[in-house]
Short mmCIF file of C-alpha atoms and ligand atoms in Angstrom, two decimals:
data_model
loop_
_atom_site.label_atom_id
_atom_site.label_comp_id
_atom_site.label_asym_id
_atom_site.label_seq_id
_atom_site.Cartn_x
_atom_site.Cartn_y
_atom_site.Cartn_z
CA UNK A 1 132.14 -24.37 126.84
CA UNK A 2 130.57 -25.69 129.73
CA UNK A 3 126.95 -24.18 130.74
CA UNK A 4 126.64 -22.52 134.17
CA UNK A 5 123.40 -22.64 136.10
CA UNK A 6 122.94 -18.70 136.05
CA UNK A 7 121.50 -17.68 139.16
CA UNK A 8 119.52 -14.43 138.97
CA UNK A 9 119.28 -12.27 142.02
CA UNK A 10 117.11 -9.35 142.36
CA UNK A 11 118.56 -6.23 144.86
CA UNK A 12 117.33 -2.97 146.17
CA UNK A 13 120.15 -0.91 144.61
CA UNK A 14 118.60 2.17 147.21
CA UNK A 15 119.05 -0.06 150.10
CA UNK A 16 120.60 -3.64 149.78
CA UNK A 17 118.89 -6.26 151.23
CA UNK A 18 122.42 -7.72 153.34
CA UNK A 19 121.09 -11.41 153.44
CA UNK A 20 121.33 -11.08 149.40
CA UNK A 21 124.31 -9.77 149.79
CA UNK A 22 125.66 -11.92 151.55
CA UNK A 23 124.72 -14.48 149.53
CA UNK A 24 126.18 -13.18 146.70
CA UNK A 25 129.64 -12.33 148.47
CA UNK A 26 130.10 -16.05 149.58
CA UNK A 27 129.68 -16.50 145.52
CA UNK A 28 132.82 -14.83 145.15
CA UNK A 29 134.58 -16.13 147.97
CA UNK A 30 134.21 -18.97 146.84
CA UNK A 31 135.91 -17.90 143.44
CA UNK A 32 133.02 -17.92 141.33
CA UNK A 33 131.50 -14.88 138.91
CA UNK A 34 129.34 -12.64 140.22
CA UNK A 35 127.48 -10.21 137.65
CA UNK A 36 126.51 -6.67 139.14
CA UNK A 37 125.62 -2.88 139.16
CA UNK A 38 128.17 0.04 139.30
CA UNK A 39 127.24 3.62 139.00
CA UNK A 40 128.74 3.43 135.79
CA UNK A 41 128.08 0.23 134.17
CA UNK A 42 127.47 -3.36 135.28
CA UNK A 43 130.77 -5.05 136.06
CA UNK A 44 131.59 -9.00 136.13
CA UNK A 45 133.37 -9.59 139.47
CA UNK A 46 135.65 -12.20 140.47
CA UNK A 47 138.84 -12.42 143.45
CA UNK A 48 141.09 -10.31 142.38
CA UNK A 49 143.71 -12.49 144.48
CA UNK A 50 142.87 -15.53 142.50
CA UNK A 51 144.14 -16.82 139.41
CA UNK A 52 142.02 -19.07 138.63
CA UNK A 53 138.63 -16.73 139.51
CA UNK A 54 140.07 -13.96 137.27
CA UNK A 55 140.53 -16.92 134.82
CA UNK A 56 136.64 -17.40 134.60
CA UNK A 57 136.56 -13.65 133.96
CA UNK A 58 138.37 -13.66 130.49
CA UNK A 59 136.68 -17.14 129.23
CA UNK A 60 133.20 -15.77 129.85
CA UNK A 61 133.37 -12.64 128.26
CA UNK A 62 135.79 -13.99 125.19
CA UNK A 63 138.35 -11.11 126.33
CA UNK A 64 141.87 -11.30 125.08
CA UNK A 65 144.48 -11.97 127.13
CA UNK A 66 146.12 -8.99 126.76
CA UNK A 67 143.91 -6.40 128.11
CA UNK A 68 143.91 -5.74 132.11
CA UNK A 69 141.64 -5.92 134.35
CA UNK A 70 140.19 -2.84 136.85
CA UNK A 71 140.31 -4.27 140.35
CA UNK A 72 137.07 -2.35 142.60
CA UNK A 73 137.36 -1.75 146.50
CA UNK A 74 135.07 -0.53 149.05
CA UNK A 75 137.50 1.64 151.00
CA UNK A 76 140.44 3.84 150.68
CA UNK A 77 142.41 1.80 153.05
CA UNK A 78 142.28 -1.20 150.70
CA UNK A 79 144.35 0.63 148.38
CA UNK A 80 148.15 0.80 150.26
CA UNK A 81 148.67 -3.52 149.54
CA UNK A 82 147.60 -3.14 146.02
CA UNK A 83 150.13 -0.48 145.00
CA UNK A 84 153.68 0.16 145.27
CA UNK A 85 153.02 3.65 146.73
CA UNK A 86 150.63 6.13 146.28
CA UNK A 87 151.57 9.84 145.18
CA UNK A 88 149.95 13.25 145.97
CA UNK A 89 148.27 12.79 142.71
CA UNK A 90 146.87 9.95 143.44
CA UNK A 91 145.47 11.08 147.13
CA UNK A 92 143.95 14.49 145.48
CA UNK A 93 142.36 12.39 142.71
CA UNK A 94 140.91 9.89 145.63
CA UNK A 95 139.85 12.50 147.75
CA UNK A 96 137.89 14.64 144.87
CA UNK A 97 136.41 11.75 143.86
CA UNK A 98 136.37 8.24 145.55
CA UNK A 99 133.75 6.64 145.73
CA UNK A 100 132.65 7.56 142.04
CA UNK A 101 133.90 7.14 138.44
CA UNK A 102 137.51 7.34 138.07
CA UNK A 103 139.87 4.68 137.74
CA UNK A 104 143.20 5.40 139.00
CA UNK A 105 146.66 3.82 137.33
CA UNK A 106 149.43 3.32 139.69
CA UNK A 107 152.56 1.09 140.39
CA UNK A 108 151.15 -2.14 141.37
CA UNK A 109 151.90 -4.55 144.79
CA UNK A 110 153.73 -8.00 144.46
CA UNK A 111 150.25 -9.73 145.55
CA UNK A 112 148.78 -8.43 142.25
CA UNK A 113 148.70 -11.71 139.90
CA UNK A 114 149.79 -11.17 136.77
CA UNK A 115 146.50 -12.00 135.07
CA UNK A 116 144.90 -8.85 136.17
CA UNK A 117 147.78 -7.01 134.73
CA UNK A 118 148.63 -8.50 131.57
CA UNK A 119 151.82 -8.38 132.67
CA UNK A 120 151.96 -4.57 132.79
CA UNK A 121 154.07 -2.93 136.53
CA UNK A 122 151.31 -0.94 136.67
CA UNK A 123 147.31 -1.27 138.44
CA UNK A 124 144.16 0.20 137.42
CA UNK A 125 142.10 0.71 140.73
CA UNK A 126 138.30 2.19 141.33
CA UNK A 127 136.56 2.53 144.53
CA UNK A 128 132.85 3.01 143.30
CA UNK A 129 129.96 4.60 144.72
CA UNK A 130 126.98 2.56 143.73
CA UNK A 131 125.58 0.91 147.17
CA UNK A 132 125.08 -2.85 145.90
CA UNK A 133 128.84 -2.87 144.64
CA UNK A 134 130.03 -1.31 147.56
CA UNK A 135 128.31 -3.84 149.80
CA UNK A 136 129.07 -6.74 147.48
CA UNK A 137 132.63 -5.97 147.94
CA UNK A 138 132.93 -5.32 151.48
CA UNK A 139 130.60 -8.25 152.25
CA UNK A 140 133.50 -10.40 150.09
CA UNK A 141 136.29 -9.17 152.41
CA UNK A 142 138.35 -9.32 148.88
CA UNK A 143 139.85 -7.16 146.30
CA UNK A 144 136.97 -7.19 143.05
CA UNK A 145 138.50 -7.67 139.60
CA UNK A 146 135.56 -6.46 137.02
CA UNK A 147 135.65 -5.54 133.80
CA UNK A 148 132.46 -4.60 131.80
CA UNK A 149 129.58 -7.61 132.22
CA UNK A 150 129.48 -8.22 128.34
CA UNK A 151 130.53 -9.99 126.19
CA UNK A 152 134.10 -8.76 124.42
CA UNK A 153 133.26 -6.43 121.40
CA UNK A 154 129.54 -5.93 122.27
CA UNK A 155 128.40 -2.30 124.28
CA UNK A 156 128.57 -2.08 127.90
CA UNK A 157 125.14 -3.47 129.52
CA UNK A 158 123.63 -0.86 131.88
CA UNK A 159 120.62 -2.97 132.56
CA UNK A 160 120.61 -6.56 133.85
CA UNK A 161 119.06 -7.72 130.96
CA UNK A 162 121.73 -6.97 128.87
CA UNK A 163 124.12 -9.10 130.96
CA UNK A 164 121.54 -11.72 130.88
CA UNK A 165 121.59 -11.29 127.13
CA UNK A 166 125.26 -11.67 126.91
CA UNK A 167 126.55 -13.85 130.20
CA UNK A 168 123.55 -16.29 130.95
CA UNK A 169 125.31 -20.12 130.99
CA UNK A 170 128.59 -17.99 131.22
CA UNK A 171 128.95 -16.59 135.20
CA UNK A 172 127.55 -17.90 138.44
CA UNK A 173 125.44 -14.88 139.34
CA UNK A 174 123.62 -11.99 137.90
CA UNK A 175 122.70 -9.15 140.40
CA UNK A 176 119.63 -6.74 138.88
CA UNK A 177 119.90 -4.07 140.58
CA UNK A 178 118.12 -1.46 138.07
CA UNK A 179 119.41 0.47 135.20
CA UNK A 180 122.92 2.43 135.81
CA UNK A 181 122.97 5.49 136.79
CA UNK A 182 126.03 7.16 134.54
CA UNK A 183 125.83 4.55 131.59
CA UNK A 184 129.25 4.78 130.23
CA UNK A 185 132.72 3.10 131.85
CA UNK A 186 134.56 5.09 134.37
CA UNK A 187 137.53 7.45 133.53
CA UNK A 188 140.48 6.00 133.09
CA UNK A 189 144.15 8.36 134.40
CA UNK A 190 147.45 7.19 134.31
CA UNK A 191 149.35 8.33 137.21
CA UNK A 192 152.71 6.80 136.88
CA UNK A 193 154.12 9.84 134.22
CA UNK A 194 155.16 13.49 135.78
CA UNK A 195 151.82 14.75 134.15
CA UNK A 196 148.84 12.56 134.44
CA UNK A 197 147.35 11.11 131.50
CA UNK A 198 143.64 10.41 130.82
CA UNK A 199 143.36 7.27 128.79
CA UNK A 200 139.55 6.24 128.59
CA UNK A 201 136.86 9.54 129.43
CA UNK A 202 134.19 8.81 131.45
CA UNK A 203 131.83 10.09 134.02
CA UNK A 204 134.40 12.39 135.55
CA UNK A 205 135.20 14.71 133.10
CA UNK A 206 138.79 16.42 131.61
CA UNK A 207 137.61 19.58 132.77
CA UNK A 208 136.89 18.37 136.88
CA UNK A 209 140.72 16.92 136.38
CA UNK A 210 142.17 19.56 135.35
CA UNK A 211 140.44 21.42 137.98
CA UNK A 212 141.77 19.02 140.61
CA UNK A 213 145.68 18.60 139.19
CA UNK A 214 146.18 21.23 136.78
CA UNK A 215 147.69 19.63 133.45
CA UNK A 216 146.49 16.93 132.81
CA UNK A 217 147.38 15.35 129.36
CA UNK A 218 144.64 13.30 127.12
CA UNK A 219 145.91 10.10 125.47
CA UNK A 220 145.50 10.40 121.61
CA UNK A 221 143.98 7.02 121.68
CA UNK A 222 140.93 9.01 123.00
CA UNK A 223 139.61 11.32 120.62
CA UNK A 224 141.87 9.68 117.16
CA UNK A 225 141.70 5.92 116.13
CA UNK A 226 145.23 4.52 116.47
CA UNK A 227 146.78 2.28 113.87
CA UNK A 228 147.61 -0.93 114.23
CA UNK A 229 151.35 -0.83 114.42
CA UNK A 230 151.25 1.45 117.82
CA UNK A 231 151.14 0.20 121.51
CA UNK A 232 147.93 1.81 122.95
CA UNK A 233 148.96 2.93 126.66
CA UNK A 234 145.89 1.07 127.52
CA UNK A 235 145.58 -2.02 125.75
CA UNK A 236 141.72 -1.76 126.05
CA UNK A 237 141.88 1.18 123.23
CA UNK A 238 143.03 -1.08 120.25
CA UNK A 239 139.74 -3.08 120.04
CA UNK A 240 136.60 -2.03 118.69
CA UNK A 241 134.32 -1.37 121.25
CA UNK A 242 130.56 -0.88 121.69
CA UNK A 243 130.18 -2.05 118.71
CA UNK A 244 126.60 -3.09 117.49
CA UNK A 245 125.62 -5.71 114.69
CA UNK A 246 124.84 -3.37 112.35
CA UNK A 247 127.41 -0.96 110.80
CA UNK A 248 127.45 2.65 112.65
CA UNK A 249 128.10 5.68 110.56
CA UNK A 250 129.02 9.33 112.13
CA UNK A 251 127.19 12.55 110.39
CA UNK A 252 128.94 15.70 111.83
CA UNK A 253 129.07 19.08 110.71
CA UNK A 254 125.90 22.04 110.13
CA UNK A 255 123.02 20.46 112.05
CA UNK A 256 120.50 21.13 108.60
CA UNK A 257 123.03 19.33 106.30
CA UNK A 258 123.26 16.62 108.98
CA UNK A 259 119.46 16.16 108.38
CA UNK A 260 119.40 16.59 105.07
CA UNK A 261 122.40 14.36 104.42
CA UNK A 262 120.88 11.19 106.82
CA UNK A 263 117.52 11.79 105.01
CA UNK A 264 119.59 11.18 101.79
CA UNK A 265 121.77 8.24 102.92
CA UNK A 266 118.22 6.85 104.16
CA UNK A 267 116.37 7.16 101.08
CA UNK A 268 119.33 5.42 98.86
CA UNK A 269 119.85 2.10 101.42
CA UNK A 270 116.03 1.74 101.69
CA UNK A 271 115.44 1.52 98.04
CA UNK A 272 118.31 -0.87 97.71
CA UNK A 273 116.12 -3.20 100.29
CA UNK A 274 117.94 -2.20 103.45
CA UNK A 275 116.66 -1.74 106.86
CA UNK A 276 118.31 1.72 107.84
CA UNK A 277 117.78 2.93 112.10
CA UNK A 278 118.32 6.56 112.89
CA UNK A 279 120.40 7.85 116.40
CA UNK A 280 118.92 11.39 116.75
CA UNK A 281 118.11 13.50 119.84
CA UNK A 282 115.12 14.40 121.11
CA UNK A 283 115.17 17.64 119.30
CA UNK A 284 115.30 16.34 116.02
CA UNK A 285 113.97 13.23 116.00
CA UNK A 286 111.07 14.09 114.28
CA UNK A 287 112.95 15.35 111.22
CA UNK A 288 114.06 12.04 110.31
CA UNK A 289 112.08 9.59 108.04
CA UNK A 290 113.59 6.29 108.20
CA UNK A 291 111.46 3.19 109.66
CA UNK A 292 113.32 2.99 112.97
CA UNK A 293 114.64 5.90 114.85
CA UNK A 294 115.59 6.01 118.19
CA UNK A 295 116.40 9.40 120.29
CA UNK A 296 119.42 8.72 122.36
CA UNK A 297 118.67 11.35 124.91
CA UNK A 298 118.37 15.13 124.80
CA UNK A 299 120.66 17.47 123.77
CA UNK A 300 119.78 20.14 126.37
CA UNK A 301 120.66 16.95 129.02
CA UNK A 302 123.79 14.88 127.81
CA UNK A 303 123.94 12.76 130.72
CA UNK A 304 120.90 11.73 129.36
CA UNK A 305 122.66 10.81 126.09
CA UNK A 306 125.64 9.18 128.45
CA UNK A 307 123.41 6.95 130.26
CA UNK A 308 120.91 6.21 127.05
CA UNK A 309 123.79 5.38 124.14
CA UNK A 310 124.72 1.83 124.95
CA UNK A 311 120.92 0.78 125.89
CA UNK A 312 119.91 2.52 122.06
CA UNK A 313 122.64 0.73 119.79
CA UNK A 314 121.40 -2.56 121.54
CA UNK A 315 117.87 -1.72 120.92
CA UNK A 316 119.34 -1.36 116.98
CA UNK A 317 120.48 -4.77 117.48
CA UNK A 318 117.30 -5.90 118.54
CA UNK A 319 115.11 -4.33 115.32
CA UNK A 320 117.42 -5.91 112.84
CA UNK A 321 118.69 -2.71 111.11
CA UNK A 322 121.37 -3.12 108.40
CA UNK A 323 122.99 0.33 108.76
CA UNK A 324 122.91 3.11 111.73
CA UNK A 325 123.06 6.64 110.79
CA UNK A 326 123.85 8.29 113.88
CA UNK A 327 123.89 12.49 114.47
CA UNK A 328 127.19 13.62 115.71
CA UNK A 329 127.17 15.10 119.75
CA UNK A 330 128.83 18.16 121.20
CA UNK A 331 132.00 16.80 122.87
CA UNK A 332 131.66 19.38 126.15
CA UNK A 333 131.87 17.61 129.32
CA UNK A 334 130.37 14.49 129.28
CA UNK A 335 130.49 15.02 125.44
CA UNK A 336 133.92 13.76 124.92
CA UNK A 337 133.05 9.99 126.63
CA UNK A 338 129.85 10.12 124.68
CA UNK A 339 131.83 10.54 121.38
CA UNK A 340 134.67 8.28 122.05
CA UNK A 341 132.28 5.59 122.56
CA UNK A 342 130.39 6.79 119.45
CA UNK A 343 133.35 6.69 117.22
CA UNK A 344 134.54 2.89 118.14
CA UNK A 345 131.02 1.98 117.51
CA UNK A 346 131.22 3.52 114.28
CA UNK A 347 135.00 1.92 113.74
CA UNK A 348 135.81 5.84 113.05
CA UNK A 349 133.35 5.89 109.87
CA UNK A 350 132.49 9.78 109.76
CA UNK A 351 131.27 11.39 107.18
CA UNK A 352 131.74 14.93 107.18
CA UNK A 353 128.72 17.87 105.70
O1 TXA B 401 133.20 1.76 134.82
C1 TXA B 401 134.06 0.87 134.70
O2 TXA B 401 135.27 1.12 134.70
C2 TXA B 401 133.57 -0.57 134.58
C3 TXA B 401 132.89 -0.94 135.90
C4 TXA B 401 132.46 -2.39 135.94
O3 TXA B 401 133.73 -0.62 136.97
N1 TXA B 401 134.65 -1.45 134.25
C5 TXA B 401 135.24 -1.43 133.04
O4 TXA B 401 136.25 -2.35 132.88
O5 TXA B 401 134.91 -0.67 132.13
P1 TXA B 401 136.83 -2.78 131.45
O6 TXA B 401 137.69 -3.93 131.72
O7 TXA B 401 135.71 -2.98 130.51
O8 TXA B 401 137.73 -1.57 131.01
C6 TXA B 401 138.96 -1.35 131.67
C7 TXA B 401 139.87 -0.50 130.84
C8 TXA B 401 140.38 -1.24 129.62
O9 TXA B 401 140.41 -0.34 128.53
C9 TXA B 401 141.78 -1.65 130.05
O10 TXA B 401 142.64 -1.81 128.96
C10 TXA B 401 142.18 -0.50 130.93
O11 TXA B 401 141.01 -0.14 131.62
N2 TXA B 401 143.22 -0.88 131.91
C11 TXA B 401 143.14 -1.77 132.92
N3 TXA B 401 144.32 -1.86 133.57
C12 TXA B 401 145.16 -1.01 132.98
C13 TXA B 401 146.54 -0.65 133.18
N4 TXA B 401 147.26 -1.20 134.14
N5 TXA B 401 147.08 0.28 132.36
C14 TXA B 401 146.35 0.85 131.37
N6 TXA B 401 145.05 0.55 131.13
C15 TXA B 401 144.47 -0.37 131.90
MG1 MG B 402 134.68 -3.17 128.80
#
C-alpha cells in the first residue's frame, strides 16, 4: 500500500478555528481523507458524491466491501437530494434529535453511488452535533461519507491518538479535536418498514424512541449474536467488532459471584504464565487482584462507562494482556449500546454465575 504523508491538524473543538477549517474542507474537496471528531466517535470522511474518494475510505480502513457507509450533513435541508422521500417518521426522528446521535435509514436518491450503499435501495444519514464536524462539512459544501476512523475489526477511536494509531500513512488528514464526547457509534433506525427498527444502539436510547414514535422494534442482531447463515439487516452486525488483541470474556450474574468467579479465573491463567487485565467499575475495582485492572467508568454514571469502554480495551491492548475478564453492565439506557459493544468484543463469550 502506498504511504500517505499524514498531516496532523490540531482544532478548538469549543470554537473552530475557520482558517483550519478551511483548510481541511479543501482536503476533501479535493477527494482526499480527512480524519475527525463527532460527538460520538471520530469518523474518516471522504465525498460522498465520489467514487473514487469513498474508494480511499474502504482501502484505508481494510473494510469489506459489503458494509455501507453513513453519509454526515450539516443541515436538514441537505437531506431531500439524498433520499427518495422522507416520511413523518423520519421528520419526528430529525426534529427530536438532529443534530445529535441517530442515524436515520431511508430510501436513497439516484445521485447516491453505489459504493456508499453496497448496493442496498436504502441510505443511512446523520446530521451530527459536534462543532468541528459540523463546520468541516459545511465548509466542504459536500455530502460526508464516514464510517468509524479505525481500522476494520479494531474499537472505535474516541481520541485522535487512536486514529493516529490505526490510520497514520493511511488518510490525508487527522483532525484532534479532543476526546469524544458520547464514545460509542450513533444509533442506527431503519425507517423503510411500517414499524421502525433499531439496528445498532447508541447514544440515543430505545427508550427516547419509543418516546418519540411509539413502537419501535429492536433488531435481534442487537442484543443476540447472529449465525452465519442469516442476512444481518445491517451488514455492519455480522463482523466482530471492537474487538481487542486479547480475548474478552463476559462475567454476568450475582455481583459477589462475579468477583469471586474473576478472582478465580485470575488466579488459574496467572499460574499457567498468563498476563490476565480486569474491566471493573469504579465500585469494585478494588476487589480485584489481577496485575492490570482498569475501571471502565462508574456504575452510578454509565455515560461514563459509554464514553470510557473503547479507550479501556485499547489501553488492554497496550499492556499486553493475554485474556480480559470483564464485569457484566446493567443494560438500562445507555446500558444496552454499552453491552452490545461489550458482547462483540467478547465474540459473545459469557460465562454465566
Ligand atoms: O457515530 C457514528 O455513527 C460514526 C460517526 C463517525 O458518525 N460512524 C460510524 O460508521 O459508526 P460505521 O461505518 O462504523 O458504522 C455504520 C453502520 C454499519 O454497521 C453499517 O453496516 C450500517 O451503519 N449501515 C450503513 N448503511 C446502512 C444501510 N443502508 N442499511 C443498514 N445499515 C447500514
Ligand atoms: Mg465502525
Amino acid at each position: 500500500m502506498r504511504v500517505l504523508k499524514t498531516e496532523i491538524l490540531r482544532i478548538n473543538p469549543v470554537q473552530p478555528e475557520m482558517d483550519k477549517i478551511e483548510y481541511a474542507a479543501k482536503v476533501l474537496r479535493d477527494n482526499g481523507t480527512v480524519a475527525f471528531p463527532t460527538e460520538t466517535v471520530y469518523g474518516l470522511g471522504a465525498n460522498a458524491l465520489n467514487e473514487q474518494a469513498v474508494h480511499k475510505i474502504f482501502h484505508a480502513k481494510g473494510r469489506p466491501a459489503d458494509n455501507p457507509l453513513i453519509i454526515h450533513i450539516s443541515d436538514l435541508i441537505e437531506l431531500d437530494k439524498l433520499v427518495a422521500g422522507t416520511t413523518e417518521t423520519v421528520q419526528k426522528l430529525a426534529s427530536a434529535f438532529w443534530p445529535g446521535p441517530l442515524t436515520i435509514i431511508m430510501k436513497k436518491s439516484d445521485i447516491i453511488p453505489k459504493i456508499i450503499t453496497a448496493g442496498l435501495d436504502t441510505v443511512a444519514v446523520r446530521f451530527p452535533s459536534h462543532s468541528v464536524a459540523r463546520s468541516l462539512i459545511k465548509a466542504s459544501g459536500l455530502p460526508i461519507a464516514a464510517p468509524s476512523a479505525n481500522s476494520s475489526g479494531k474499537p472505535s477511536p474516541t481520541i485522535a491518538q487512536h486514529v493516529i494509531d490505526d490510520l497514520l500513512g493511511k488518510v490525508d488528514m487527522i483532525i484532534d479535536g479532543g476526546p469524544t464526547e458520547v464514545g460509542l457509534e450513533s444509533t442506527v433506525i431503519d425507517t423503510t418498514d411500517e414499524i421502525p427498527v433499531l439496528l445498532r444502539p447508541g447514544g440515543i436510547t430505545i427508550e427516547q424512541l419509543r418516546n418519540v414514535l411509539g413502537e419501535v422494534h429492536v433488531d435481534t442482531a442487537v442484543t443476540r449474536e447472529i449465525d452465519k447463515s442469516t442476512i444481518p439487516r445491517s451488514p455492519g452486525m455480522k463482523y466482530t467488532h471492537y474487538a481487542p488483541n486479547a480475548q474478552v470474556i463476559i462475567i454476568e450474574g450475582n455481583r459477589q459471584k462475579v468477583i469471586e468467579t474473576i478472582n478465580q479465573m485470575t488466579e488459574e491463567k496467572r499460574s499457567q504464565g498468563m498476563k490476565v487485565g480486569v474491566m471493573s467499575v469504579d465500585e469494585t475495582a478494588s476487589l480485584y487482584h489481577a496485575h492490570h485492572v482498569l475501571s471502565v467508568g462508574s456504575e452510578g454514571n454509565p455515560q461514563s462507562i459509554a464514553a470510557n469502554l473503547f479507550h479501556t480495551l485499547r489501553k488492554f491492548d497496550e499492556l499486553g494482556v493475554d485474556i480480559i475478564y470483564a464485569q457484566s453492565v446493567n443494560e438500562q439506557g445507555i446500558g444496552m449500546a454499552i453491552r452490545n459493544r461489550l458482547n462483540k468484543a467478547a465474540g459473545y463469550n459469557i460465562v454465566r454465575v
